[in-house]
mmCIF file of N, CA and C in Angstrom:
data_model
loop_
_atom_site.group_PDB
_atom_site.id
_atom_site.type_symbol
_atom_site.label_atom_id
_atom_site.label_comp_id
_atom_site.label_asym_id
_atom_site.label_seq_id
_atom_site.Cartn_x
_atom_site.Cartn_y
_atom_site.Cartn_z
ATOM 1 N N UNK A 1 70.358 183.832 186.912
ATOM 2 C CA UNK A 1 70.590 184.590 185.709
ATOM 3 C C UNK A 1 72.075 184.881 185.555
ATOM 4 N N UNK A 2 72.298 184.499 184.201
ATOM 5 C CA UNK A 2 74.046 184.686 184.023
ATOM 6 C C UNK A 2 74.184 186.559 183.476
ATOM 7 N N UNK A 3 74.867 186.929 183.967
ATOM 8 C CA UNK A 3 75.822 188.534 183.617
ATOM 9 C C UNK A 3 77.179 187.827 182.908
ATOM 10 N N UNK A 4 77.359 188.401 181.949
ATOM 11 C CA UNK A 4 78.553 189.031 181.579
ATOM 12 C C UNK A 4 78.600 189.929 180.465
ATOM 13 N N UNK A 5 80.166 190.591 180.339
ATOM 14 C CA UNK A 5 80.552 191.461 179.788
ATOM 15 C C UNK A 5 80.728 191.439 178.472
ATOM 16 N N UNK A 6 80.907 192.286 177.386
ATOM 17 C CA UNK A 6 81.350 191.761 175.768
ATOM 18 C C UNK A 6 81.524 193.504 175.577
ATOM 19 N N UNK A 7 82.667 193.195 174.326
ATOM 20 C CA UNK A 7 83.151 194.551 173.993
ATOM 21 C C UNK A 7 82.928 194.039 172.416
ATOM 22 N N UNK A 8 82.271 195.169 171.774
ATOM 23 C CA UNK A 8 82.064 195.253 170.498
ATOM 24 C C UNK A 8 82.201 196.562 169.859
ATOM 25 N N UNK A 9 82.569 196.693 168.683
ATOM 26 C CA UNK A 9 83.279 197.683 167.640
ATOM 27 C C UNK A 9 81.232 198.621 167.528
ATOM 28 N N UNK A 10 81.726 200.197 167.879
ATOM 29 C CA UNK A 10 80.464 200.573 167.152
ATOM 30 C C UNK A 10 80.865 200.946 165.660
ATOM 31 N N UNK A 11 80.139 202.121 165.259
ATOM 32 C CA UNK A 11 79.665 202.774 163.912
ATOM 33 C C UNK A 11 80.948 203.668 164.245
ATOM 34 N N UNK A 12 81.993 204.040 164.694
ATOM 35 C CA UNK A 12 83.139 204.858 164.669
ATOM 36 C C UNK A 12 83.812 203.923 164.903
ATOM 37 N N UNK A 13 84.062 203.146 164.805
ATOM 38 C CA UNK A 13 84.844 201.976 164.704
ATOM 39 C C UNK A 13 86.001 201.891 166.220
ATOM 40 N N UNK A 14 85.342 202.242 167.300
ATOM 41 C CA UNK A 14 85.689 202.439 168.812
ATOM 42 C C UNK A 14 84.966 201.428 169.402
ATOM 43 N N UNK A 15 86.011 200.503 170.595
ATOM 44 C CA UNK A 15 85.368 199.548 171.181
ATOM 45 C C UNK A 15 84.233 200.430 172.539
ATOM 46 N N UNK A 16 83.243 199.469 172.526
ATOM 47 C CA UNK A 16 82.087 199.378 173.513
ATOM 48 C C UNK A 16 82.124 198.374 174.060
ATOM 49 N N UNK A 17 82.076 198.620 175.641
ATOM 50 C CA UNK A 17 81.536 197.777 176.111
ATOM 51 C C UNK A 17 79.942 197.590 176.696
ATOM 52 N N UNK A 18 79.745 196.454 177.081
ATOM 53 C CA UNK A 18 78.322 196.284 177.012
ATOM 54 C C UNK A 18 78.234 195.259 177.963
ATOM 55 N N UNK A 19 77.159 195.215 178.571
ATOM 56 C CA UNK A 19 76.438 194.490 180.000
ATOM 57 C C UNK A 19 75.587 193.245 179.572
ATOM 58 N N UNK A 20 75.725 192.409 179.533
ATOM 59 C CA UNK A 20 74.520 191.659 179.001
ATOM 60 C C UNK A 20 74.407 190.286 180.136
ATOM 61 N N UNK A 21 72.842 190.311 180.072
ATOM 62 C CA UNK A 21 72.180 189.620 181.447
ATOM 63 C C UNK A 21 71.039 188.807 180.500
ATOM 64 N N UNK A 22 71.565 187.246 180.711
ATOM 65 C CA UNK A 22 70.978 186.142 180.286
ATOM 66 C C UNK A 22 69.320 185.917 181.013
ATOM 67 N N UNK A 23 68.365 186.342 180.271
ATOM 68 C CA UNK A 23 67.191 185.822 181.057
ATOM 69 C C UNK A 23 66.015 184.963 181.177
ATOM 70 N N UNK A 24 65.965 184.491 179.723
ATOM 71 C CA UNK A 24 65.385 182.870 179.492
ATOM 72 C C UNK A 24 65.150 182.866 178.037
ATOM 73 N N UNK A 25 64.908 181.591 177.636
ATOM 74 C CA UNK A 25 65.121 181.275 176.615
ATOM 75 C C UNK A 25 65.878 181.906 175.449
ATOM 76 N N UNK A 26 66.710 182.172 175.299
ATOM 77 C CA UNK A 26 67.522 182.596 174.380
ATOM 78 C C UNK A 26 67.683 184.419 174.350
ATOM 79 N N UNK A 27 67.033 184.745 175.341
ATOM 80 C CA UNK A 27 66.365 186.199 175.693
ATOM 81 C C UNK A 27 67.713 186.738 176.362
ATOM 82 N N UNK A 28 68.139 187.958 176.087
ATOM 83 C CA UNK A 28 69.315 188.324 176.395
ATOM 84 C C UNK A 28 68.755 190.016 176.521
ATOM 85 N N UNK A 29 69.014 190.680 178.127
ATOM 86 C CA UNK A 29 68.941 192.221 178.323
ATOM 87 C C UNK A 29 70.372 193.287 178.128
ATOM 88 N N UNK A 30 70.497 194.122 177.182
ATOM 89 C CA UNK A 30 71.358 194.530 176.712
ATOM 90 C C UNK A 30 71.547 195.700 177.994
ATOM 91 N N UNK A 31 72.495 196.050 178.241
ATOM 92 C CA UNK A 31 73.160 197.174 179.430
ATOM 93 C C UNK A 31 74.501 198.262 179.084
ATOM 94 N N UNK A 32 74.094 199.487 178.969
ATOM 95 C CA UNK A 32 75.281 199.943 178.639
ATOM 96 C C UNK A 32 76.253 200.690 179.880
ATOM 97 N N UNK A 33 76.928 201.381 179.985
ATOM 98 C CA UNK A 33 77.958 201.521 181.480
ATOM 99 C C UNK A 33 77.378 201.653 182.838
ATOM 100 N N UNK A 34 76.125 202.676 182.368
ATOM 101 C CA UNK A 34 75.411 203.402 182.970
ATOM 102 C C UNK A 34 74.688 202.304 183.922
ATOM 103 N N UNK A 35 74.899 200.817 183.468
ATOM 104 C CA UNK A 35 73.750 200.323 184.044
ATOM 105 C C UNK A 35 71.915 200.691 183.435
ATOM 106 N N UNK A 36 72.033 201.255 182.639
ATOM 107 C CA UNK A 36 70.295 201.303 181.858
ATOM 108 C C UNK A 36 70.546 200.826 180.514
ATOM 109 N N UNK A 37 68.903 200.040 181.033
ATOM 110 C CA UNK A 37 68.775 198.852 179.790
ATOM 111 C C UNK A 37 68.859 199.217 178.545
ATOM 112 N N UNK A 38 69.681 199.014 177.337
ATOM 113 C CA UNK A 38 69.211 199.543 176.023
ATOM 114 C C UNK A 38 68.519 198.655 174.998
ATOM 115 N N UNK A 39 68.495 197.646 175.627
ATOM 116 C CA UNK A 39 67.363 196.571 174.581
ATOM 117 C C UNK A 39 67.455 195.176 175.116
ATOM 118 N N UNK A 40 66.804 194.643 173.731
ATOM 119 C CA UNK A 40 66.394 193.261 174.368
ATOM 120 C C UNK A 40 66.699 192.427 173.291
ATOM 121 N N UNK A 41 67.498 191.492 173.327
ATOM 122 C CA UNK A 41 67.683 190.467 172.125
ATOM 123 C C UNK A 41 67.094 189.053 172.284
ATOM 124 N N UNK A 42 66.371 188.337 171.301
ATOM 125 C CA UNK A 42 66.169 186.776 171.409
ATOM 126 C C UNK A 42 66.480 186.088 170.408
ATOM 127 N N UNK A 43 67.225 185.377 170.430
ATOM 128 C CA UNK A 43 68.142 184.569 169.290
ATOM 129 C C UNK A 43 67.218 183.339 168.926
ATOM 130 N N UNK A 44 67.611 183.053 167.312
ATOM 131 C CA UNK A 44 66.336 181.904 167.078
ATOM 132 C C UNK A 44 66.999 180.833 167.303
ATOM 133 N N UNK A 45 66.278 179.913 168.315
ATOM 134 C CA UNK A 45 67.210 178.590 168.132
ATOM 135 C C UNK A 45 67.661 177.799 166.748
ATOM 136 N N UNK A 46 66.382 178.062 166.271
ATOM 137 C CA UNK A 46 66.853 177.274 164.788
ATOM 138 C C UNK A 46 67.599 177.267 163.752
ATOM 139 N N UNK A 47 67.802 178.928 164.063
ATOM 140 C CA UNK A 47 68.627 179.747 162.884
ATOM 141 C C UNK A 47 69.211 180.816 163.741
ATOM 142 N N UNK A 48 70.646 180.805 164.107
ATOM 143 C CA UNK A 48 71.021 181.413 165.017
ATOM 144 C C UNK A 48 71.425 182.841 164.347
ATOM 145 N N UNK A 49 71.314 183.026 162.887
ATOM 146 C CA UNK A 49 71.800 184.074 162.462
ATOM 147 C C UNK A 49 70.327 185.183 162.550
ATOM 148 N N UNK A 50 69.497 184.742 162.975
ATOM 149 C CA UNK A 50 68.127 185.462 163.025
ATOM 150 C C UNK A 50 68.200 185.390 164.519
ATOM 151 N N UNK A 51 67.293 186.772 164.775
ATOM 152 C CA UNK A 51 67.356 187.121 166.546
ATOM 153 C C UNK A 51 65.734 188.200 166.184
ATOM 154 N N UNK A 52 65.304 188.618 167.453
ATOM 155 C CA UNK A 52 63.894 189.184 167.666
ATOM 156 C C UNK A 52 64.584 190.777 168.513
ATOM 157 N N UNK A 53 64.604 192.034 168.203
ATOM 158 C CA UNK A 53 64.680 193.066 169.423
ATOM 159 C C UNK A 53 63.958 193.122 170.247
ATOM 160 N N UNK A 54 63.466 194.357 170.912
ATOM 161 C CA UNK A 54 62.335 194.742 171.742
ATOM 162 C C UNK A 54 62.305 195.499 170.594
ATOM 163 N N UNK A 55 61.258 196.362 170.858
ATOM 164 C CA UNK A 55 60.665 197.446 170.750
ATOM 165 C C UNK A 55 61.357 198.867 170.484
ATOM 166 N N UNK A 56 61.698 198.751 171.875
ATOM 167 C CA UNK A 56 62.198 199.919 172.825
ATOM 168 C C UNK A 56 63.984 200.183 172.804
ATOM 169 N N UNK A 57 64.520 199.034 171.942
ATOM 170 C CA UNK A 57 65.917 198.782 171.451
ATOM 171 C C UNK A 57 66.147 200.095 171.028
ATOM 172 N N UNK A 58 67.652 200.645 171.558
ATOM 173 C CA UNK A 58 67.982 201.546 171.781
ATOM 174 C C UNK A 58 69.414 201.116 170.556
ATOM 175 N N UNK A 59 69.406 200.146 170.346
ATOM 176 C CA UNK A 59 71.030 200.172 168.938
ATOM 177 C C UNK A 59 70.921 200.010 167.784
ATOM 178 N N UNK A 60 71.495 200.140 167.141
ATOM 179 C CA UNK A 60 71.341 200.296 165.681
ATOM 180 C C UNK A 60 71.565 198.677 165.019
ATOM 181 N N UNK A 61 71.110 198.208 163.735
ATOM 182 C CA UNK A 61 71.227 196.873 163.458
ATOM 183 C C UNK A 61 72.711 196.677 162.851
ATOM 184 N N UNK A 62 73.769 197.150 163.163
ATOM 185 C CA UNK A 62 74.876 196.450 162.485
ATOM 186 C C UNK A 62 75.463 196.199 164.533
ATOM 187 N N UNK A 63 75.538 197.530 165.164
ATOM 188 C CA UNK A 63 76.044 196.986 166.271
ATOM 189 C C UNK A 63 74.821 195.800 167.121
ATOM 190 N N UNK A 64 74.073 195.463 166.742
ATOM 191 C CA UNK A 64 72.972 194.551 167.401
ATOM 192 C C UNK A 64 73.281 193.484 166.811
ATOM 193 N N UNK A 65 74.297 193.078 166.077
ATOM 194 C CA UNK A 65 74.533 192.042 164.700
ATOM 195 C C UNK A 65 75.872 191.786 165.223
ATOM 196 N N UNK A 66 76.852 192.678 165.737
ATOM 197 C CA UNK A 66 77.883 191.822 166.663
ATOM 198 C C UNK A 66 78.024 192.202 168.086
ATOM 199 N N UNK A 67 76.485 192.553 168.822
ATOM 200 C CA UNK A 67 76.298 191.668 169.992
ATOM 201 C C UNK A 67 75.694 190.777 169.707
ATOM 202 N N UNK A 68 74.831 190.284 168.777
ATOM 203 C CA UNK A 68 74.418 188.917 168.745
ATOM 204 C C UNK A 68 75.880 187.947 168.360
ATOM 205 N N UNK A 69 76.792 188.122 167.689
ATOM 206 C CA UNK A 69 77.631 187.290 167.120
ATOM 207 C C UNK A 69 78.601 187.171 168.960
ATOM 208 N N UNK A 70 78.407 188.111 169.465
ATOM 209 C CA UNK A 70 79.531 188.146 170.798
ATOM 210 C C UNK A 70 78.896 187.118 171.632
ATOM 211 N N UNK A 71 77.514 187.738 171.908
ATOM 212 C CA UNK A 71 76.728 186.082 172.794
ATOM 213 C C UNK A 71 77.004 185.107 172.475
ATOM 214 N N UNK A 72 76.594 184.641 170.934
ATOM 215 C CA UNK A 72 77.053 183.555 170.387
ATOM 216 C C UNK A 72 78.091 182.967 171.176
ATOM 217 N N UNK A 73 79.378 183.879 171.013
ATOM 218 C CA UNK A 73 80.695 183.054 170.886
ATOM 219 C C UNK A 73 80.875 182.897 172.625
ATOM 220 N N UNK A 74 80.408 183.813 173.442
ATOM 221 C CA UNK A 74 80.117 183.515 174.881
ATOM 222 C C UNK A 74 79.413 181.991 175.243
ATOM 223 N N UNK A 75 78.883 182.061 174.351
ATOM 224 C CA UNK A 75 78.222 180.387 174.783
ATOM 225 C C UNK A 75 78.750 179.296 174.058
ATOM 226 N N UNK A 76 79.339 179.670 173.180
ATOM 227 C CA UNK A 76 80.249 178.547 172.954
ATOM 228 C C UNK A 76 81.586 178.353 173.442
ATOM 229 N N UNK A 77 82.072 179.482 173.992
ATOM 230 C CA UNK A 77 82.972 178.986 175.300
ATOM 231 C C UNK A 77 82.279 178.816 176.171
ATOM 232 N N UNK A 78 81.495 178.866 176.289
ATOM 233 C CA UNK A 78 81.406 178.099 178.312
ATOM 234 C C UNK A 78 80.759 176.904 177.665
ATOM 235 N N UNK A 79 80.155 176.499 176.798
ATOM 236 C CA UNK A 79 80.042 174.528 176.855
ATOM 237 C C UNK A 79 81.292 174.483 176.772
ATOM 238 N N UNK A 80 82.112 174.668 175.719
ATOM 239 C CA UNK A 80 83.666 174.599 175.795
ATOM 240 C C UNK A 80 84.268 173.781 177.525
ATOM 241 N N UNK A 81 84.294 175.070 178.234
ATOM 242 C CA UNK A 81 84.566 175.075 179.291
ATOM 243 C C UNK A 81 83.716 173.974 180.282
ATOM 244 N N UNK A 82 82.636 173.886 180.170
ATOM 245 C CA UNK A 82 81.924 172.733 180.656
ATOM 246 C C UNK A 82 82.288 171.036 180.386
#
């Protein structure tokens, strides 16, 4: 399972950082400093601008809209890099 880090702008317009732990298929566990989980993202393969939460998602949909855009660009540097 891949970890890494991403810093994204909240709703006060102050950077966050954020934990995020790759766990299958497009399934991504959101982490905030504390180490406790605040949600769950799954990105559509087909349409990458569409994604699935949990439930139990603890963020609001504009900051859940650029951690999805931050994963994104995380994986397109590392094929990059590959």
């Amino acid at each position: 399972m891949e970890q890494f880090r991403i810093e994204v702008a909240d709703n006060k317009a102050f950077g966050r950082f954020l934990n995020i732990k790759a766990i299958k298929n497009e399934q991504y566990q959101i982490y905030n400093d504390q180490q406790e989980r605040i949600g769950t993202i799954e990105i559509d393969n087909e349409d990458r601008q569409h994604y699935r939460q949990s439930l139990d998602c603890k963020v609001d949909l504009p900051l859940l809209n650029s951690i999805r855009d931050s994963i994104l660009l995380h994986e397109e540097q590392e094929l990059a890099i590959k």
